[in-house]
Amino acid sequence: MAATFERLDQVALLALVTVAALNYQIFTYQRKFLMPAELYTYFPAMIHQKFFPPTRSIGKLTPGIVHSASALELPSTGQLFCFVETSAVHYDDRVPSIASTWLPKCDNGRFFTKTPLPNSNMTYSTVYLNLKDSYYDLFRKTTFGFYYSYMHISKSFDWYLKADDDTYFAMDHLKEYLSTLDPTKPLYLGYVLKPYFKNGYNSGGSGYILSNAAVKLFVEKLYHDEYTCPYDWAEDRGMGRCMARAGIFPTDTRDDKGLNRFMPFKPSELAGVGPEWHYYPMEAGQYASQKFVSLHRLPQDMMISLDDILHPKLGKRVYNPKFVKLD
Protein backbone atom coordinates (compact mmCIF):
# COMPACT_ATOMS: atom_id res chain seq x y z
CA MET A 1 0.00 0.00 0.00
CA ALA A 2 2.82 2.45 0.90
CA ALA A 3 4.48 1.74 -2.44
CA THR A 4 1.21 2.54 -4.22
CA PHE A 5 0.91 5.93 -2.50
CA GLU A 6 4.55 6.67 -3.27
CA ARG A 7 3.92 5.98 -6.95
CA LEU A 8 0.85 8.25 -6.87
CA ASP A 9 2.94 11.05 -5.37
CA GLN A 10 5.49 10.58 -8.11
CA VAL A 11 2.77 10.70 -10.76
CA ALA A 12 1.33 13.90 -9.24
CA LEU A 13 4.75 15.56 -9.17
CA LEU A 14 5.43 14.45 -12.76
CA ALA A 15 2.12 15.96 -13.85
CA LEU A 16 2.98 19.31 -12.23
CA VAL A 17 6.44 19.33 -13.80
CA THR A 18 4.89 18.54 -17.19
CA VAL A 19 2.46 21.46 -16.87
CA ALA A 20 5.29 23.77 -15.91
CA ALA A 21 7.41 22.55 -18.83
CA LEU A 22 4.55 23.11 -21.28
CA ASN A 23 4.02 26.60 -19.93
CA TYR A 24 7.72 27.27 -20.33
CA GLN A 25 7.91 25.90 -23.88
CA ILE A 26 4.60 27.14 -25.30
CA PHE A 27 3.97 30.35 -23.37
CA THR A 28 7.49 31.72 -23.09
CA TYR A 29 6.46 35.31 -22.57
CA GLN A 30 3.98 34.49 -19.82
CA ARG A 31 5.72 31.55 -18.18
CA LYS A 32 6.18 33.33 -14.84
CA PHE A 33 2.49 34.17 -14.69
CA LEU A 34 1.40 30.63 -15.55
CA MET A 35 3.76 28.76 -13.25
CA PRO A 36 1.60 26.78 -10.78
CA ALA A 37 2.44 27.89 -7.27
CA GLU A 38 1.84 24.35 -5.98
CA LEU A 39 4.97 23.22 -7.79
CA TYR A 40 7.12 25.25 -5.42
CA THR A 41 5.69 23.36 -2.49
CA TYR A 42 6.99 20.12 -3.97
CA PHE A 43 10.44 21.11 -5.17
CA PRO A 44 11.05 24.88 -5.15
CA ALA A 45 14.83 24.72 -5.43
CA MET A 46 14.69 22.74 -8.68
CA ILE A 47 11.95 24.91 -10.18
CA HIS A 48 13.67 28.13 -9.22
CA GLN A 49 16.94 26.98 -10.78
CA LYS A 50 15.34 25.73 -14.00
CA PHE A 51 12.77 28.43 -14.73
CA PHE A 52 13.94 31.55 -12.93
CA PRO A 53 17.31 33.21 -12.35
CA PRO A 54 18.63 32.55 -8.83
CA THR A 55 18.01 36.13 -7.74
CA ARG A 56 17.57 35.42 -4.03
CA SER A 57 21.30 34.89 -3.74
CA ILE A 58 22.55 37.80 -1.67
CA GLY A 59 26.00 37.35 -3.14
CA LYS A 60 24.61 37.96 -6.62
CA LEU A 61 22.23 40.77 -5.74
CA THR A 62 24.39 43.10 -3.68
CA PRO A 63 27.52 43.76 -5.83
CA GLY A 64 27.67 47.23 -7.33
CA ILE A 65 24.85 48.82 -5.33
CA VAL A 66 25.47 52.53 -4.80
CA HIS A 67 23.82 55.16 -2.61
CA SER A 68 23.46 58.85 -3.29
CA ALA A 69 25.45 61.13 -1.01
CA SER A 70 22.20 62.49 0.43
CA ALA A 71 21.00 58.97 1.26
CA LEU A 72 24.20 58.28 3.17
CA GLU A 73 23.50 61.32 5.34
CA LEU A 74 20.08 60.07 6.49
CA PRO A 75 19.58 58.83 10.09
CA SER A 76 20.20 55.16 10.81
CA THR A 77 17.61 54.96 13.55
CA GLY A 78 14.12 56.28 14.16
CA GLN A 79 10.44 55.44 13.90
CA LEU A 80 10.10 54.84 10.16
CA PHE A 81 12.23 53.65 7.24
CA CYS A 82 10.59 54.04 3.80
CA PHE A 83 11.60 52.68 0.43
CA VAL A 84 9.81 53.52 -2.81
CA GLU A 85 10.13 51.14 -5.73
CA THR A 86 10.60 53.02 -9.01
CA SER A 87 12.17 52.79 -12.46
CA ALA A 88 13.71 55.15 -15.02
CA VAL A 89 10.46 55.72 -16.91
CA HIS A 90 9.16 57.71 -13.93
CA TYR A 91 12.26 59.72 -13.05
CA ASP A 92 10.73 62.93 -14.46
CA ASP A 93 7.24 62.77 -12.97
CA ARG A 94 6.46 60.37 -10.13
CA VAL A 95 9.88 60.56 -8.50
CA PRO A 96 10.04 64.36 -8.06
CA SER A 97 6.41 64.40 -6.88
CA ILE A 98 7.18 61.97 -4.08
CA ALA A 99 10.56 63.55 -3.35
CA SER A 100 8.91 66.93 -2.79
CA THR A 101 5.95 65.71 -0.73
CA TRP A 102 5.89 62.79 1.68
CA LEU A 103 9.18 60.86 1.34
CA PRO A 104 11.39 63.39 3.19
CA LYS A 105 9.01 63.13 6.17
CA CYS A 106 10.13 59.53 6.80
CA ASP A 107 12.97 59.28 9.29
CA ASN A 108 14.92 57.65 6.48
CA GLY A 109 13.17 57.74 3.10
CA ARG A 110 14.73 56.82 -0.22
CA PHE A 111 14.03 55.46 -3.69
CA PHE A 112 15.11 51.93 -4.55
CA THR A 113 16.08 51.88 -8.22
CA LYS A 114 18.03 49.94 -10.82
CA THR A 115 19.97 52.97 -12.07
CA PRO A 116 21.01 56.23 -10.35
CA LEU A 117 18.52 59.07 -10.36
CA PRO A 118 19.44 62.01 -12.62
CA ASN A 119 19.42 64.39 -9.66
CA SER A 120 22.24 63.40 -7.34
CA ASN A 121 20.70 65.40 -4.48
CA MET A 122 17.81 62.97 -4.24
CA THR A 123 17.99 60.10 -1.78
CA TYR A 124 18.29 56.81 -3.64
CA SER A 125 19.96 53.41 -3.52
CA THR A 126 20.38 51.21 -6.61
CA VAL A 127 19.15 48.14 -4.71
CA TYR A 128 17.61 46.67 -7.88
CA LEU A 129 20.80 46.95 -9.91
CA ASN A 130 21.04 43.17 -10.38
CA LEU A 131 17.32 42.49 -10.84
CA LYS A 132 15.21 42.72 -13.97
CA ASP A 133 13.14 45.86 -14.42
CA SER A 134 10.01 43.80 -14.97
CA TYR A 135 6.52 43.45 -13.51
CA TYR A 136 7.26 39.77 -13.01
CA ASP A 137 10.20 40.61 -10.75
CA LEU A 138 8.19 42.73 -8.31
CA PHE A 139 8.09 39.91 -5.77
CA ARG A 140 11.85 39.65 -5.70
CA LYS A 141 12.24 43.42 -5.69
CA THR A 142 10.05 43.69 -2.62
CA THR A 143 11.49 40.74 -0.73
CA PHE A 144 15.05 41.85 -1.45
CA GLY A 145 14.05 45.43 -0.62
CA PHE A 146 13.02 44.44 2.89
CA TYR A 147 16.08 42.21 3.27
CA TYR A 148 18.50 44.90 2.14
CA SER A 149 16.83 47.61 4.23
CA TYR A 150 17.19 45.59 7.40
CA MET A 151 20.53 43.86 6.83
CA HIS A 152 22.50 46.48 4.90
CA ILE A 153 21.01 49.85 5.84
CA SER A 154 19.79 49.58 9.43
CA LYS A 155 18.13 47.19 11.87
CA SER A 156 17.22 50.05 14.18
CA PHE A 157 13.96 51.41 12.80
CA ASP A 158 10.63 50.61 14.43
CA TRP A 159 8.79 50.26 11.10
CA TYR A 160 9.70 49.47 7.48
CA LEU A 161 7.43 50.79 4.71
CA LYS A 162 7.32 49.63 1.10
CA ALA A 163 5.57 51.91 -1.41
CA ASP A 164 4.93 52.13 -5.14
CA ASP A 165 5.84 55.33 -6.97
CA ASP A 166 2.20 56.31 -7.55
CA THR A 167 1.18 56.16 -3.89
CA TYR A 168 0.83 59.13 -1.56
CA PHE A 169 1.29 58.86 2.21
CA ALA A 170 -0.13 61.32 4.70
CA MET A 171 2.90 61.06 6.91
CA ASP A 172 1.45 62.95 9.90
CA HIS A 173 -1.50 60.56 9.99
CA LEU A 174 0.76 57.55 9.58
CA LYS A 175 3.18 58.49 12.35
CA GLU A 176 0.30 59.26 14.68
CA TYR A 177 -1.20 55.83 13.95
CA LEU A 178 2.11 53.99 14.32
CA SER A 179 2.63 55.59 17.73
CA THR A 180 -0.38 53.59 18.96
CA LEU A 181 1.20 50.24 17.96
CA ASP A 182 4.05 48.13 19.32
CA PRO A 183 6.89 47.51 16.82
CA THR A 184 8.31 44.73 18.99
CA LYS A 185 5.30 42.63 17.92
CA PRO A 186 5.28 41.06 14.42
CA LEU A 187 2.77 43.36 12.71
CA TYR A 188 1.87 43.54 9.01
CA LEU A 189 -0.09 46.71 8.16
CA GLY A 190 -2.03 47.72 5.05
CA TYR A 191 -5.34 47.35 3.25
CA VAL A 192 -6.58 43.78 3.64
CA LEU A 193 -7.71 42.03 0.47
CA LYS A 194 -9.92 38.97 0.77
CA PRO A 195 -9.09 36.41 -1.96
CA TYR A 196 -6.75 33.42 -1.74
CA PHE A 197 -6.06 33.26 2.01
CA LYS A 198 -8.28 32.71 5.03
CA ASN A 199 -6.90 35.78 6.83
CA GLY A 200 -6.41 37.89 3.71
CA TYR A 201 -3.29 39.74 2.57
CA ASN A 202 -2.27 43.39 2.24
CA SER A 203 -2.57 45.21 -1.07
CA GLY A 204 0.76 46.25 -2.54
CA GLY A 205 -0.76 49.30 -4.22
CA SER A 206 -1.65 51.12 -1.03
CA GLY A 207 1.71 50.18 0.45
CA TYR A 208 2.32 47.98 3.46
CA ILE A 209 4.42 48.22 6.56
CA LEU A 210 6.28 45.63 8.62
CA SER A 211 7.17 46.20 12.24
CA ASN A 212 10.77 45.69 13.29
CA ALA A 213 9.82 42.31 14.75
CA ALA A 214 8.06 41.25 11.54
CA VAL A 215 10.84 42.29 9.18
CA LYS A 216 13.41 40.60 11.43
CA LEU A 217 11.46 37.35 11.23
CA PHE A 218 11.06 37.74 7.47
CA VAL A 219 14.76 38.31 6.92
CA GLU A 220 15.97 35.56 9.24
CA LYS A 221 13.33 32.87 8.65
CA LEU A 222 11.54 33.47 5.33
CA TYR A 223 13.71 35.19 2.75
CA HIS A 224 15.93 32.18 2.02
CA ASP A 225 13.21 29.55 2.54
CA GLU A 226 11.64 28.88 -0.86
CA TYR A 227 9.41 26.16 0.56
CA THR A 228 7.74 28.45 3.08
CA CYS A 229 8.08 31.62 1.01
CA PRO A 230 7.81 30.65 -2.69
CA TYR A 231 7.89 32.92 -5.72
CA ASP A 232 4.59 34.47 -6.79
CA TRP A 233 4.08 36.68 -9.84
CA ALA A 234 1.71 38.77 -7.70
CA GLU A 235 4.06 40.52 -5.28
CA ASP A 236 1.52 41.38 -2.58
CA ARG A 237 -0.11 37.96 -2.63
CA GLY A 238 3.32 36.36 -2.41
CA MET A 239 4.25 38.45 0.61
CA GLY A 240 0.91 37.60 2.20
CA ARG A 241 1.58 33.88 1.73
CA CYS A 242 5.08 34.18 3.24
CA MET A 243 3.86 36.10 6.26
CA ALA A 244 0.89 33.79 6.84
CA ARG A 245 3.09 30.71 6.82
CA ALA A 246 5.12 32.33 9.58
CA GLY A 247 1.95 33.01 11.55
CA ILE A 248 1.82 36.74 10.76
CA PHE A 249 -1.54 37.93 9.47
CA PRO A 250 -2.75 41.38 8.37
CA THR A 251 -3.64 43.74 11.18
CA ASP A 252 -7.03 45.45 11.11
CA THR A 253 -5.89 49.00 10.29
CA ARG A 254 -9.35 50.60 10.09
CA ASP A 255 -10.14 53.53 12.36
CA ASP A 256 -12.61 53.46 15.24
CA LYS A 257 -15.47 54.09 12.78
CA GLY A 258 -14.53 51.13 10.62
CA LEU A 259 -13.13 53.33 7.82
CA ASN A 260 -9.94 52.54 5.93
CA ARG A 261 -6.60 54.18 6.55
CA PHE A 262 -4.89 52.46 3.59
CA MET A 263 -6.64 52.81 0.22
CA PRO A 264 -5.60 50.83 -2.89
CA PHE A 265 -8.57 51.96 -5.00
CA LYS A 266 -9.63 55.39 -6.20
CA PRO A 267 -13.25 56.25 -5.35
CA SER A 268 -14.10 56.09 -9.07
CA GLU A 269 -12.87 52.49 -9.18
CA LEU A 270 -14.89 51.17 -6.26
CA ALA A 271 -18.00 50.43 -8.31
CA GLY A 272 -16.01 47.94 -10.35
CA VAL A 273 -14.39 46.24 -7.38
CA GLY A 274 -16.63 43.45 -6.13
CA PRO A 275 -17.20 42.65 -2.45
CA GLU A 276 -15.15 39.49 -2.88
CA TRP A 277 -12.01 41.66 -2.83
CA HIS A 278 -12.68 43.44 0.47
CA TYR A 279 -11.80 41.46 3.58
CA TYR A 280 -13.80 43.91 5.67
CA PRO A 281 -17.19 44.65 4.04
CA MET A 282 -17.73 48.26 3.05
CA GLU A 283 -20.93 50.18 3.51
CA ALA A 284 -22.14 52.39 0.69
CA GLY A 285 -20.61 55.84 0.85
CA GLN A 286 -18.10 54.87 3.53
CA TYR A 287 -14.54 54.22 2.51
CA ALA A 288 -11.77 56.55 3.63
CA SER A 289 -10.88 57.56 7.14
CA GLN A 290 -10.37 61.25 7.86
CA LYS A 291 -7.03 60.06 9.20
CA PHE A 292 -6.20 58.25 5.95
CA VAL A 293 -2.64 57.00 5.61
CA SER A 294 -2.22 56.22 1.90
CA LEU A 295 -3.85 56.81 -1.48
CA HIS A 296 -2.92 54.66 -4.47
CA ARG A 297 -2.83 55.68 -8.14
CA LEU A 298 -2.79 59.34 -7.30
CA PRO A 299 -1.80 61.56 -10.28
CA GLN A 300 1.32 63.59 -9.67
CA ASP A 301 -0.36 67.00 -9.90
CA MET A 302 -3.04 65.84 -7.46
CA MET A 303 -0.32 64.54 -5.13
CA ILE A 304 1.22 68.01 -5.06
CA SER A 305 -2.16 69.69 -4.53
CA LEU A 306 -3.15 67.34 -1.72
CA ASP A 307 0.15 67.87 0.03
CA ASP A 308 -0.35 71.63 -0.23
CA ILE A 309 -3.71 71.25 1.50
CA LEU A 310 -2.30 69.08 4.28
CA HIS A 311 0.83 71.21 4.71
CA PRO A 312 -0.05 74.78 3.66
CA LYS A 313 3.06 76.26 5.27
CA LEU A 314 5.56 73.97 3.60
CA GLY A 315 6.74 76.63 1.16
CA LYS A 316 8.39 76.23 -2.24
CA ARG A 317 9.22 72.65 -3.18
CA VAL A 318 12.71 71.49 -3.99
CA TYR A 319 11.78 69.05 -6.76
CA ASN A 320 8.98 69.76 -9.24
CA PRO A 321 7.69 67.38 -11.90
CA LYS A 322 8.29 68.76 -15.36
CA PHE A 323 4.60 69.13 -16.07
CA VAL A 324 3.71 70.90 -12.81
CA LYS A 325 4.39 74.63 -12.45
CA LEU A 326 4.72 75.73 -8.85
CA ASP A 327 6.15 79.22 -9.21
XYZ file of C-alpha atoms in Angstrom, residues 11 16 18 23 44 51 61 69 75 99 109 116 145 148 158 175 189 203 209 215 222 232 239 246 260 282 285 289 297:
29
model
C 2.770 10.701 -10.761
C 2.982 19.305 -12.229
C 4.892 18.543 -17.188
C 4.023 26.598 -19.930
C 11.054 24.880 -5.152
C 12.769 28.430 -14.729
C 22.228 40.770 -5.745
C 25.447 61.127 -1.005
C 19.577 58.834 10.085
C 10.564 63.546 -3.347
C 13.169 57.740 3.101
C 21.010 56.232 -10.350
C 14.050 45.425 -0.622
C 18.497 44.901 2.137
C 10.630 50.615 14.425
C 3.177 58.487 12.351
C -0.085 46.706 8.160
C -2.570 45.210 -1.071
C 4.421 48.216 6.559
C 10.842 42.289 9.175
C 11.541 33.467 5.331
C 4.589 34.466 -6.794
C 4.245 38.454 0.614
C 5.118 32.329 9.577
C -9.938 52.544 5.935
C -17.730 48.262 3.050
C -20.607 55.844 0.846
C -10.884 57.559 7.136
C -2.825 55.678 -8.139
